[in-house]
Coordinates of C-alpha atoms in Angstrom, one line a residue:
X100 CA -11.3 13.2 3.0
X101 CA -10.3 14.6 6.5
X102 CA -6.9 14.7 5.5
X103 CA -7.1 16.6 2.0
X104 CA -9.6 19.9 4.1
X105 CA -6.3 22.0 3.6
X106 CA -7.0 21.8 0.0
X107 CA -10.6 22.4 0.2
X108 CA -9.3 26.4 0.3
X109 CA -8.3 28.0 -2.0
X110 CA -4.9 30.2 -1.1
X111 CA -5.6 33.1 -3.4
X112 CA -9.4 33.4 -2.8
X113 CA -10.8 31.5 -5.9
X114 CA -11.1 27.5 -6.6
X115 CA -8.8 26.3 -9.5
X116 CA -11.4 25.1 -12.6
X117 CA -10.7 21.6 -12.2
X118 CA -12.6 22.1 -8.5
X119 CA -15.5 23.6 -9.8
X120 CA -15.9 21.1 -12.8
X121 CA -14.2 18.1 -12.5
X122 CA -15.3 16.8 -16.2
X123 CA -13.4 19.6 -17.7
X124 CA -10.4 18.3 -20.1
X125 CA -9.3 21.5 -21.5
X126 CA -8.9 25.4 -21.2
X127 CA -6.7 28.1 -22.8
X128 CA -4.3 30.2 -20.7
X129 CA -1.0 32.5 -21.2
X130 CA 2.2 31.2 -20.3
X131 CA 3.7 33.5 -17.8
X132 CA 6.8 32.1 -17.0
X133 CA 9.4 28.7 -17.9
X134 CA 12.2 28.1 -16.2
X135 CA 14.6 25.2 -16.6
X136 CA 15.0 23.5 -12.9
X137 CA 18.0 21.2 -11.5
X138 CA 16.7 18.5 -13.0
X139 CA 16.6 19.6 -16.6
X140 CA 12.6 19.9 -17.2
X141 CA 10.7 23.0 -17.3
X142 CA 8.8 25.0 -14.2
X143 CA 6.1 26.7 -15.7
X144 CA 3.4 28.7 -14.3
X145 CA 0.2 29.5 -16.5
X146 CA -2.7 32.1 -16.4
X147 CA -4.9 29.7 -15.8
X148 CA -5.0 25.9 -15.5
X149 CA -7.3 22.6 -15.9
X150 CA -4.7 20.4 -14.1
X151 CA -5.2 19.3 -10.7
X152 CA -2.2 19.5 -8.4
X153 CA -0.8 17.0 -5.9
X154 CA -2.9 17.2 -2.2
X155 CA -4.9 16.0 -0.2
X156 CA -3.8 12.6 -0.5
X157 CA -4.4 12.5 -4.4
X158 CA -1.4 12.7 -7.0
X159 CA -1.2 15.3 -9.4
X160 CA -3.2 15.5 -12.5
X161 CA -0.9 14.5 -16.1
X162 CA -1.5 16.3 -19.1
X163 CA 0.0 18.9 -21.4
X164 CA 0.8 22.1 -22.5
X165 CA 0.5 23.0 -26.2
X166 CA 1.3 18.9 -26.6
X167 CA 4.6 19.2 -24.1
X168 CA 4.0 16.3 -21.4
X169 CA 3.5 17.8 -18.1
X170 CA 4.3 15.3 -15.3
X171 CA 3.3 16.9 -12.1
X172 CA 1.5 20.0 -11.0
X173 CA 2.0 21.6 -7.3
X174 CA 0.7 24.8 -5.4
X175 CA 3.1 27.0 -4.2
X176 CA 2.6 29.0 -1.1
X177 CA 1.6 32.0 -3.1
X178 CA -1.1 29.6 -4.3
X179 CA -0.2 30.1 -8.4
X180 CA 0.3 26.4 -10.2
X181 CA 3.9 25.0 -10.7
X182 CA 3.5 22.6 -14.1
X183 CA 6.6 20.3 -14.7
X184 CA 7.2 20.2 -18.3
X185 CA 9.4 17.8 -20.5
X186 CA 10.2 20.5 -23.0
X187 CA 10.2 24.4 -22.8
X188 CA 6.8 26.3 -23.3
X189 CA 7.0 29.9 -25.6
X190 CA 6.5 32.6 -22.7
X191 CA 4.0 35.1 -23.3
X192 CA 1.7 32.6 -25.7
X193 CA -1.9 31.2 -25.6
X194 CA -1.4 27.8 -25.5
X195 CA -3.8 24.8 -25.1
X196 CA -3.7 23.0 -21.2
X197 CA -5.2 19.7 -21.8
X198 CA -5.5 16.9 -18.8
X199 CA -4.4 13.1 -20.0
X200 CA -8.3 11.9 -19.2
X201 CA -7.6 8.6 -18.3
X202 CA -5.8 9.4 -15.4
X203 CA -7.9 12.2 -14.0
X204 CA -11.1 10.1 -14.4
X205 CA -9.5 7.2 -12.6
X206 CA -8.3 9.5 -9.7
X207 CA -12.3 10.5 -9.6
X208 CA -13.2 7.2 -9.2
X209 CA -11.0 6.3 -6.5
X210 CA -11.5 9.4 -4.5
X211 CA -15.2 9.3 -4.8
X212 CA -15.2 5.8 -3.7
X213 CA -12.8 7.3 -0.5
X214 CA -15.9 9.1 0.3
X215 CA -18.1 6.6 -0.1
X216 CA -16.4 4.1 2.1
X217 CA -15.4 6.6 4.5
X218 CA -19.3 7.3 5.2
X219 CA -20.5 4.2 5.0
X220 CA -18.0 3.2 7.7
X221 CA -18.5 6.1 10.2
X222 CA -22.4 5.3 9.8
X223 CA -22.2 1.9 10.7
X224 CA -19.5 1.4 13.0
X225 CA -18.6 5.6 14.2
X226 CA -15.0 5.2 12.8
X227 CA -13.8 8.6 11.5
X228 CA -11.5 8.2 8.9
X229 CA -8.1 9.6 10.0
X230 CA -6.1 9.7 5.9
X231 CA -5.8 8.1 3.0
X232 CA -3.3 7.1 0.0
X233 CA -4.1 6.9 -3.6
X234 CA -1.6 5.2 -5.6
X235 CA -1.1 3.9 -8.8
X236 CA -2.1 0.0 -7.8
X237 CA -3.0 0.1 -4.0
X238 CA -5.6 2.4 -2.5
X239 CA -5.7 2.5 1.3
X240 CA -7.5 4.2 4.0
X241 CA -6.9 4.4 7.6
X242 CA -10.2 4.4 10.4
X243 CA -10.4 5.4 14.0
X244 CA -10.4 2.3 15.8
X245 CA -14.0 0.8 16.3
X246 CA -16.1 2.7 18.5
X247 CA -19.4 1.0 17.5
X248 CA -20.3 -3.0 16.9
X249 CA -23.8 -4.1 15.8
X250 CA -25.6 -7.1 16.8
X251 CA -24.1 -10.1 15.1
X252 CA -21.2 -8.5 13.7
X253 CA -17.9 -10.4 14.2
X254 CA -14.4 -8.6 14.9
X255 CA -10.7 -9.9 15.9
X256 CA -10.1 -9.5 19.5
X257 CA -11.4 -9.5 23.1
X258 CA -13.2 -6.6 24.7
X259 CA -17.1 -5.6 25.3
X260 CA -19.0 -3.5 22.9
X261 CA -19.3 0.3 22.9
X262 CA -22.4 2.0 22.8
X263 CA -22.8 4.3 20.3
X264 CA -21.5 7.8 21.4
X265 CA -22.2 11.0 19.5
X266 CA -19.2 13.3 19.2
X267 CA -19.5 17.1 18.6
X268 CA -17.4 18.8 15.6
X269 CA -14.6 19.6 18.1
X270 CA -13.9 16.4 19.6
X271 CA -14.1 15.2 15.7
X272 CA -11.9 17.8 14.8
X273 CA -9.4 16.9 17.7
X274 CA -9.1 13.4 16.6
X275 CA -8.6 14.2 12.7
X276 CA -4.5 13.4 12.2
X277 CA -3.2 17.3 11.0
X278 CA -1.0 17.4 8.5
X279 CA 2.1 17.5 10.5
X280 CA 1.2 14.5 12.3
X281 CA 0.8 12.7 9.1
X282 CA 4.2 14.0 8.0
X283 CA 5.4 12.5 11.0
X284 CA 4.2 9.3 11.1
X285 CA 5.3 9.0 7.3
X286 CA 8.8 8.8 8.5
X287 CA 8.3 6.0 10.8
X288 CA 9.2 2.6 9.4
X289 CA 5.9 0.9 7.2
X290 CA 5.0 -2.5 7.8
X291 CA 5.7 -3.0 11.8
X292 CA 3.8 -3.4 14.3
X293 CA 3.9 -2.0 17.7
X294 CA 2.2 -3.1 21.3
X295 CA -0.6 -0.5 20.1
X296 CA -1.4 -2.5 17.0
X297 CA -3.0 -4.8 19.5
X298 CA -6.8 -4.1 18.9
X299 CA -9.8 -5.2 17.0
X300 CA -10.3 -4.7 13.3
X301 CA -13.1 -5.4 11.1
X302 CA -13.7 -8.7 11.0
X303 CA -15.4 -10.3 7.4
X304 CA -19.1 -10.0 8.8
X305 CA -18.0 -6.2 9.2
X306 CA -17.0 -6.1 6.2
X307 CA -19.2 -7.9 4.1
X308 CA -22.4 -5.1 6.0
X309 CA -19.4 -2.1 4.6
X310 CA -19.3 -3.3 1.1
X311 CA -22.9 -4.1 0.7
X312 CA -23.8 -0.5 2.2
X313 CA -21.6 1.1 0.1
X314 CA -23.1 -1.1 -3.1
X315 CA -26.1 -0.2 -1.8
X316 CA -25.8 3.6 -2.5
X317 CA -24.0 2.8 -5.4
X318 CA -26.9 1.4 -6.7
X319 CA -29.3 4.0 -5.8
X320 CA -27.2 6.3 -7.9
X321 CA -26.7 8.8 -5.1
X322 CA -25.4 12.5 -6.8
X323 CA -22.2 13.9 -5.6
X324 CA -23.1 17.8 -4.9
X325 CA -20.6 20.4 -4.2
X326 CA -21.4 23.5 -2.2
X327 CA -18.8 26.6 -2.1
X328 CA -18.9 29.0 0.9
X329 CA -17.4 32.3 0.8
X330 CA -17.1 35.6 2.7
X331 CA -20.8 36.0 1.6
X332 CA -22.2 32.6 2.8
X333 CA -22.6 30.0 0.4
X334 CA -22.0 31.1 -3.0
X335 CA -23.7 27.8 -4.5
X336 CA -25.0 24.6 -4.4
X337 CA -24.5 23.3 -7.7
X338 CA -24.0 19.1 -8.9
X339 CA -20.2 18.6 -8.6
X340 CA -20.5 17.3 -12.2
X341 CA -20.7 20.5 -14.2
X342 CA -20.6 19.5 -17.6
X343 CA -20.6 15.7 -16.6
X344 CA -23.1 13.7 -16.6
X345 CA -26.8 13.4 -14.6
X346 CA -28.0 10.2 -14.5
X347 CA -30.7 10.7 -12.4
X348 CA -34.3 12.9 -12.7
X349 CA -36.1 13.1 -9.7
X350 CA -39.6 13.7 -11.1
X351 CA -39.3 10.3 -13.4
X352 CA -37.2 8.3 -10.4
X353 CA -39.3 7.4 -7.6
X354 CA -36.6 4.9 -6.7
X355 CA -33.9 7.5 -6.4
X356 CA -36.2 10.2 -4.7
X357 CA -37.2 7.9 -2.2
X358 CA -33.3 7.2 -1.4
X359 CA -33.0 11.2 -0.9
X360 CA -34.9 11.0 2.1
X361 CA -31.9 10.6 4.3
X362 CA -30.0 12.8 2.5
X363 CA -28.9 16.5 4.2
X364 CA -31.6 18.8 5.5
X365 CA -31.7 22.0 3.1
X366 CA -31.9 25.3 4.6
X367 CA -32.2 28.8 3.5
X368 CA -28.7 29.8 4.0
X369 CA -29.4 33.5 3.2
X370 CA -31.2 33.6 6.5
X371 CA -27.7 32.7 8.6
X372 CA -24.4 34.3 9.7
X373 CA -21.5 32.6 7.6
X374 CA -21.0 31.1 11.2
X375 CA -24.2 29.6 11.5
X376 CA -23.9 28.2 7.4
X377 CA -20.8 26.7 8.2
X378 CA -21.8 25.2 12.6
X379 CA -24.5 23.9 10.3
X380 CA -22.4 21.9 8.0
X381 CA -20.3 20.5 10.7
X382 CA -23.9 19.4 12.6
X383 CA -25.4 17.6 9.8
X384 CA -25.4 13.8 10.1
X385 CA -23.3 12.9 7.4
X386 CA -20.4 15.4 8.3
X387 CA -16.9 13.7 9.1
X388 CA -13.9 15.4 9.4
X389 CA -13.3 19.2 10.1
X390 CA -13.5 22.5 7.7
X391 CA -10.1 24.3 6.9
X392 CA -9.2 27.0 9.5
X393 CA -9.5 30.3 7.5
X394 CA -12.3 31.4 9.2
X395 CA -11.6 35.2 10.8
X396 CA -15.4 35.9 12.5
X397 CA -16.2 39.4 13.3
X398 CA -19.2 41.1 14.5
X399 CA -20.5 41.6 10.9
X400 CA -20.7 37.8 11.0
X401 CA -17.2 36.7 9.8
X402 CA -14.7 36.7 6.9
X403 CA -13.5 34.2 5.0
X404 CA -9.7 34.0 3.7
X405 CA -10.6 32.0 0.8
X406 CA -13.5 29.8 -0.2
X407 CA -14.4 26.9 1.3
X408 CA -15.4 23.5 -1.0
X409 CA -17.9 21.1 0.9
X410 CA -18.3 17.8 -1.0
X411 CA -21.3 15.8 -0.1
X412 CA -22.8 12.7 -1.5
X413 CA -26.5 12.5 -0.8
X414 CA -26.8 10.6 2.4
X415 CA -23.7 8.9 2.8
X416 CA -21.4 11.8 3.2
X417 CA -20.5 15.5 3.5
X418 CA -16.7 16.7 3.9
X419 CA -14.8 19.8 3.0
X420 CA -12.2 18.5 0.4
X421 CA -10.6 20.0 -2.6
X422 CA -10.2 16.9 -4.7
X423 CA -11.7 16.1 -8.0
X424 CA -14.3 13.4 -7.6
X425 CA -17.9 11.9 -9.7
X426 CA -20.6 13.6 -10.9
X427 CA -22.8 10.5 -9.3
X428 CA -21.4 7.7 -7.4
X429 CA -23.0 5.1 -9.9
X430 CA -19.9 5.7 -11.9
X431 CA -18.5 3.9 -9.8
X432 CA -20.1 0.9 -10.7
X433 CA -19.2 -1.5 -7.6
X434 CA -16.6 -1.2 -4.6
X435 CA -14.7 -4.3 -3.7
X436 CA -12.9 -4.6 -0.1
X437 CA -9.7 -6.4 -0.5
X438 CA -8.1 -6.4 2.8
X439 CA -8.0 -5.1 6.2
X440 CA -5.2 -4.9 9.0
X441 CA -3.5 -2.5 11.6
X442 CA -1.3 0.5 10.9
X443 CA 0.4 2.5 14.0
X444 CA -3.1 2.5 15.7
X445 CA -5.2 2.8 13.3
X446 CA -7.4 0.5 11.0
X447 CA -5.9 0.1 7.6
X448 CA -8.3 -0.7 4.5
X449 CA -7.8 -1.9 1.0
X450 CA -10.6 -0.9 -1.5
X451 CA -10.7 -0.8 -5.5
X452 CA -13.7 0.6 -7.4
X453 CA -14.8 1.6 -10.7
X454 CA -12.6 0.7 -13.8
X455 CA -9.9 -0.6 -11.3
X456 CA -12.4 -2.9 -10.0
X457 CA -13.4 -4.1 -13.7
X458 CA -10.2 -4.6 -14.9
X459 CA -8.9 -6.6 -11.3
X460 CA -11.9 -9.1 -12.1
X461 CA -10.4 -9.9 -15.7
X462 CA -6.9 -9.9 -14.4
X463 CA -8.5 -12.5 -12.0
X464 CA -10.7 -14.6 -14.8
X465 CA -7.4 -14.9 -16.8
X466 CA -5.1 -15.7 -14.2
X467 CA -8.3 -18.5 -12.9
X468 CA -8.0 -20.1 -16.4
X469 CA -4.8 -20.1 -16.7
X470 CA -4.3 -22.2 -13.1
X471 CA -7.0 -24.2 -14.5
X472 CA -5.4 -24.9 -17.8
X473 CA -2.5 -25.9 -15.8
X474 CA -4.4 -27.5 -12.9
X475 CA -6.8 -29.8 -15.3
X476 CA -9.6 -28.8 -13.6
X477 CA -12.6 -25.7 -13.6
X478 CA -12.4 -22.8 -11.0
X479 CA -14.8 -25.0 -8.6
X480 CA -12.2 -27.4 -8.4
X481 CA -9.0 -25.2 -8.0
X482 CA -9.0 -25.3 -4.0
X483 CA -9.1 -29.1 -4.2
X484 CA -6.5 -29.5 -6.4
X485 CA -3.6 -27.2 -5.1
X486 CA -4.3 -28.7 -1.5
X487 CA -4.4 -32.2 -2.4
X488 CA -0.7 -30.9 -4.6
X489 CA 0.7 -29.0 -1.6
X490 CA 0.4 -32.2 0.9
X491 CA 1.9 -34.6 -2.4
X492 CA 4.8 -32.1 -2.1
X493 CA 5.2 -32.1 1.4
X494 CA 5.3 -35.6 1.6
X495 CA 7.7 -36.2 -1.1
X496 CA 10.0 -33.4 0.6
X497 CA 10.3 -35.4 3.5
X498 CA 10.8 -38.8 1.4
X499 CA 13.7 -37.2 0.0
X500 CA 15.1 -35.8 2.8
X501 CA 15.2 -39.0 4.4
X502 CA 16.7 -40.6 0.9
X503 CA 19.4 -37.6 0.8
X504 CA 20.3 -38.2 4.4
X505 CA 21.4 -41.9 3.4
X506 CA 22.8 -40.8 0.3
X507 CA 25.1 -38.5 2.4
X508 CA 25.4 -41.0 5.0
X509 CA 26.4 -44.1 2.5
X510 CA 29.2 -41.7 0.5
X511 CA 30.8 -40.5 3.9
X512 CA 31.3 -44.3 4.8
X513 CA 32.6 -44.8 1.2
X514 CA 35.2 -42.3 1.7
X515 CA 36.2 -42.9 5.2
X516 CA 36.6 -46.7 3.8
X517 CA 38.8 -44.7 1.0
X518 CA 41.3 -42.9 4.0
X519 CA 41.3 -46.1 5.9
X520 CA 43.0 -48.0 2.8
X521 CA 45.3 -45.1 2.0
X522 CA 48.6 -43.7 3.6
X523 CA 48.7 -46.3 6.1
X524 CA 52.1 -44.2 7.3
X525 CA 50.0 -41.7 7.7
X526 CA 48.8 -41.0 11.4
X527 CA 45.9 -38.6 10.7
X528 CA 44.1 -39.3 8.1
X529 CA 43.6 -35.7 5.4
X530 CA 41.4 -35.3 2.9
X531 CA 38.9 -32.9 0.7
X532 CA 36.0 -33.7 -1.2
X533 CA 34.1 -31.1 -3.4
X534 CA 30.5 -31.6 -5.2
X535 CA 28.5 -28.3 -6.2
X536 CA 24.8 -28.5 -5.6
X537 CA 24.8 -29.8 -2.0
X538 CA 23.7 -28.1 1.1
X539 CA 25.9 -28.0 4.0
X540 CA 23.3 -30.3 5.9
X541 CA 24.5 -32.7 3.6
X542 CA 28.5 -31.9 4.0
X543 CA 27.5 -32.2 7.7
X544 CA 26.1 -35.8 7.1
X545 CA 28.9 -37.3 5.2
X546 CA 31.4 -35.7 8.0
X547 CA 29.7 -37.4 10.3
X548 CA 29.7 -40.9 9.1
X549 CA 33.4 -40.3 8.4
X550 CA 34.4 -38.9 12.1
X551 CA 32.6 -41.9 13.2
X552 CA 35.2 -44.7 11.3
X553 CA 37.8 -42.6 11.3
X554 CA 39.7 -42.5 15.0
X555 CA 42.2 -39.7 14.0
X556 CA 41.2 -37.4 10.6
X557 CA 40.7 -33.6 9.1
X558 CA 38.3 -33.5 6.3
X559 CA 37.4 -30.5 4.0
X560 CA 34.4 -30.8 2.5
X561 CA 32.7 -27.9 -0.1
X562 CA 30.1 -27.1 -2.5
X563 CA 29.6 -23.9 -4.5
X564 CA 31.0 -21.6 -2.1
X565 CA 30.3 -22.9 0.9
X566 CA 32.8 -25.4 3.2
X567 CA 33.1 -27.6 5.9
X568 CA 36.0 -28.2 7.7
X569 CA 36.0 -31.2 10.5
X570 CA 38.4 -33.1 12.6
X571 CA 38.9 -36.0 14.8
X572 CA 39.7 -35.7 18.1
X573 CA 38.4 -32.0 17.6
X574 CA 41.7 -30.9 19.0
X575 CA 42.7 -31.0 15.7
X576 CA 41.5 -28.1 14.2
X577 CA 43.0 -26.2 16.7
X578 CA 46.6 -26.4 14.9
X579 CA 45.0 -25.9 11.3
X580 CA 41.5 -23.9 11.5
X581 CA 43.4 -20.2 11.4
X582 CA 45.7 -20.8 8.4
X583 CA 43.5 -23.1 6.2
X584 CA 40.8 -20.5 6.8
X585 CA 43.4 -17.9 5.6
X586 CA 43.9 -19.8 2.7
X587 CA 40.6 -20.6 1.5
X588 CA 39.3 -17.1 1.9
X589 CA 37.0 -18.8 4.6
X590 CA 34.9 -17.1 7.8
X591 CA 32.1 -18.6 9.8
X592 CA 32.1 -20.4 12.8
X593 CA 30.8 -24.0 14.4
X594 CA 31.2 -26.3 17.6
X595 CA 34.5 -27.9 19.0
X596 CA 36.0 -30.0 16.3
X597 CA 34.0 -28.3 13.2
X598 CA 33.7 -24.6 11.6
X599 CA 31.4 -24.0 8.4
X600 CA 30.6 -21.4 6.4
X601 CA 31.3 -19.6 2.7
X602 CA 34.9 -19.6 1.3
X603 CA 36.0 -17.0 -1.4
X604 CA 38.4 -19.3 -2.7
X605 CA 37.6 -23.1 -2.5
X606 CA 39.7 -23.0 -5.9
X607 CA 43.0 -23.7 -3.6
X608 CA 41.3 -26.5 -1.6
X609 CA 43.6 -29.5 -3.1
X610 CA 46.9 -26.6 -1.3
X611 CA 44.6 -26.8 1.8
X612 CA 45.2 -30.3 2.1
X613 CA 48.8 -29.8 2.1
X614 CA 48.7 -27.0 4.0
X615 CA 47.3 -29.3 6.8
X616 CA 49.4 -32.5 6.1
X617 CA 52.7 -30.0 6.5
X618 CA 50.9 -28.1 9.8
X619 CA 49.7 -31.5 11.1
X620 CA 53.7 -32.9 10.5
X621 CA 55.4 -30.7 12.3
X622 CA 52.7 -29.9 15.4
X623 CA 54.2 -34.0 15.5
X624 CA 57.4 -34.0 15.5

């Protein structure tokens, strides 16, 4: 991907094993160093390693170390392998690396499928993919906004169609996000959306023509070849799936050779300059993105600082990238879209593929027949069914809100009655009345039917922890609101004549009561 070219270098001028055979699981190596960090695990650094380290957009590989877990593997600047370890590692021994397999397979599937998406989407609609994130259940990657729209394809949003506009590598190069730009916009807030999110995305004709392209190749089992440049020109062009597996034989395929016809020109490259190997590269039709900067040119026809890894996958895309990926993008097996939207200017995509993509379809077969168990009904039928429930329950919401409003309303009058026929000594009328479960629509409700029969009266009405406290004339609560609020642990606010909110202590309502009998008394006398 454009984003993970830093990593197709390699810092120390060689490529680590797992980027020159992504199918390896194991190798032997010396333990040169462990060191117990901050944290209490183990920073080790080996001879050699099979573990792929964190860039690039892709995690680090898991695995272990004479059978100590390693969680994480980086590169440090001096480009040697930092393994964190649960448990020491011996110094100074041979010890078995091994890679846990399930894990670094599935991060080849999904960045493979990266690839695949990310060409099929620059060759049907010019949208350069800007970066990508791999994560344990959501795999996203973020286009260019749409430069291209074909005949018949629908998309969100007004604006005419752009012709199709060719861009040279440096204008491609000069939109790719670097990574300090991507570091940036990491610290932004996720999830909102600005006056620039206002453009078109793919809409599902788009996106129906992306997935069935990138099926398409699937299908034509379309190898994934890596090619190696160095300060001698290319060193090789070898399948990416060296001891993996090759699926496909030209001479007995006429299927899959006729597919190849589209795929990237070959050339001689001992006749060219490593200038004119690698301005090739970035001219072919299927490049995207840019190659790492560690190219020093002199009049020999250039250095290179380190070698330079140039994935392709035969006509659908070539991009330098240091990640582990397929030996042939059949293992992938299908690529399913699964949603699209806007991120900070950019087109934001949802994909799953390969075993992700199997096991998502049985997550989704159980969870259908278990909504139809509970539904009565097949799949076919689901739809039906949950609409024809949702409007049932709307309707029944609003029957019982009308039957709780004359619940509420009918118990207010029977209290009000209840003050009327009490302390007729009593000039204003004071009383509480507690019931947990009830909202404070419903408190409002009952107040209300009491303010209207009752000429002069303070209520306090609560539930859980919330209150209401009313009076009538709402001058009232003037003399009372501050210290019965004191009292009950109470804060929130209201209209003339009424405050609600949550009390900390509704348990000394009944001393509220006579807290604003006494207050009421004396404001009296």
């Amino acid at each position: 991907s454009n984003t993970s070219s830093a990593m197709a270098a390699a810092t120390m001028g060689e490529l680590l094993p797992c980027q020159m055979d992504a199918y390896a699981r194991e190798c032997r190596a010396r333990v040169l160093s462990c060191e117990q960090n901050s944290k209490g695990t183990f920073d080790v650094r080996l001879s050699r390693s099979v573990l792929y380290p964190e860039g690039g957009g892709q995690p680090s590989d898991y695995g272990s170390i004479n059978g100590v877990l390693c969680s994480h593997v980086s590169k440090q600047a001096t480009g040697e392998l930092l393994h964190v370890c649960e448990d020491e590692v011996p110094v100074g021994r041979e010890v078995d690396v091994c890679v846990d397999w399930a894990r670094r397979y599935d991060h080849m599937q999904m960045h493979t499928g990266q690839h695949l998406l990310s060409g099929a989407v620059l060759q049907l609609y010019r949208c350069d993919t800007v970066s990508w994130e791999l994560g344990s259940e959501d795999v996203v990657v973020d286009f260019e906004q749409i430069q291209r729209l074909d005949d018949g394809a629908g998309h969100e949003g007004e604006g005419a169609e752009q012709p199709p506009k060719d861009r040279t590598p440096e204008e491609r190069a000069g939109q790719e996000e670097t990574s300090g730009a991507k570091k940036e916009r990491s610290k932004q807030p996720k999830g909102r959306a600005s006056a620039k999110d206002d453009f078109p995305v793919f809409g599902d004709t788009q996106l129906q023509q992306i997935e069935a392209l990138c099926n398409q190749f699937i299908r034509e089992a379309r190898k994934v070849h890596l090619r190696v440049f160095d300060t001698h020109g290319m060193q090789s062009s070898l399948s990416h799936a060296l001891g993996g597996m090759d699926l496909t034989n030209q001479d007995e395929n006429p299927r899959i050779e006729a597919s190849r016809e589209d795929a990237s020109p070959a050339f001689d490259h001992k006749s060219y300059s490593l200038a004119e190997q690698l301005e090739k590269v970035t001219t072919e039709p299927c490049f995207r993105g840019k190659l790492p900067r560690l190219v020093n040119l002199d009049s020999a026809g250039g250095e290179l600082n380190a070698p330079i890894r140039v994935v392709e996958i035969e006509g659908v895309d070539v991009n330098a990238c240091g990640g582990t990926h397929l030996g042939n993008i059949c293992e992938l097996q299908l690529l399913k879209l699964l949603w699209v939207g806007r991120d900070r200017g950019h087109i934001r995509l949802k994909y799953t593929t390969g075993d992700r993509a199997l096991k998502l379809f049985h997550r989704s077969l159980s969870l259908s027949s278990a909504i139809g168990k509970l539904l009565a009904c097949d799949p076919t039928a689901q739809e039906a069914r949950v609409s024809a429930l949702l409007q049932e329950r709307k309707e029944a919401a609003k029957e019982r809100k009308g039957l709780y409003e004359e619940l509420a309303f009918a118990l207010g009058n029977q209290l009000a009655e209840a003050m009327i026929q009490g302390d007729e000594s009593a000039q204003v009328k004071v009383m509480q009345w507690h019931r947990c479960g009830v909202d404070v629509q419903f408190l409002n409700t009952i107040a209300n039917a009491i303010l209207e029969r009752c000429p002069e009266c303070v209520v306090l009405l609560s539930s859980d922890d919330i209150f209401l406290l009313a009076g009538n004339p709402p001058g009232l609560l003037d003399t009372v609101k501050k210290p019965v609020l004191e009292l009950i642990g109470g804060r929130g606010g209201g209209k003339a004549g009424r405050v609600q909110g949550k009390a900390a202590a509704l348990e000394k309502k009944e001393g509220a009561v006579r807290l604003i009998q006494e207050l009421l008394s004396d404001d009296t006398q």
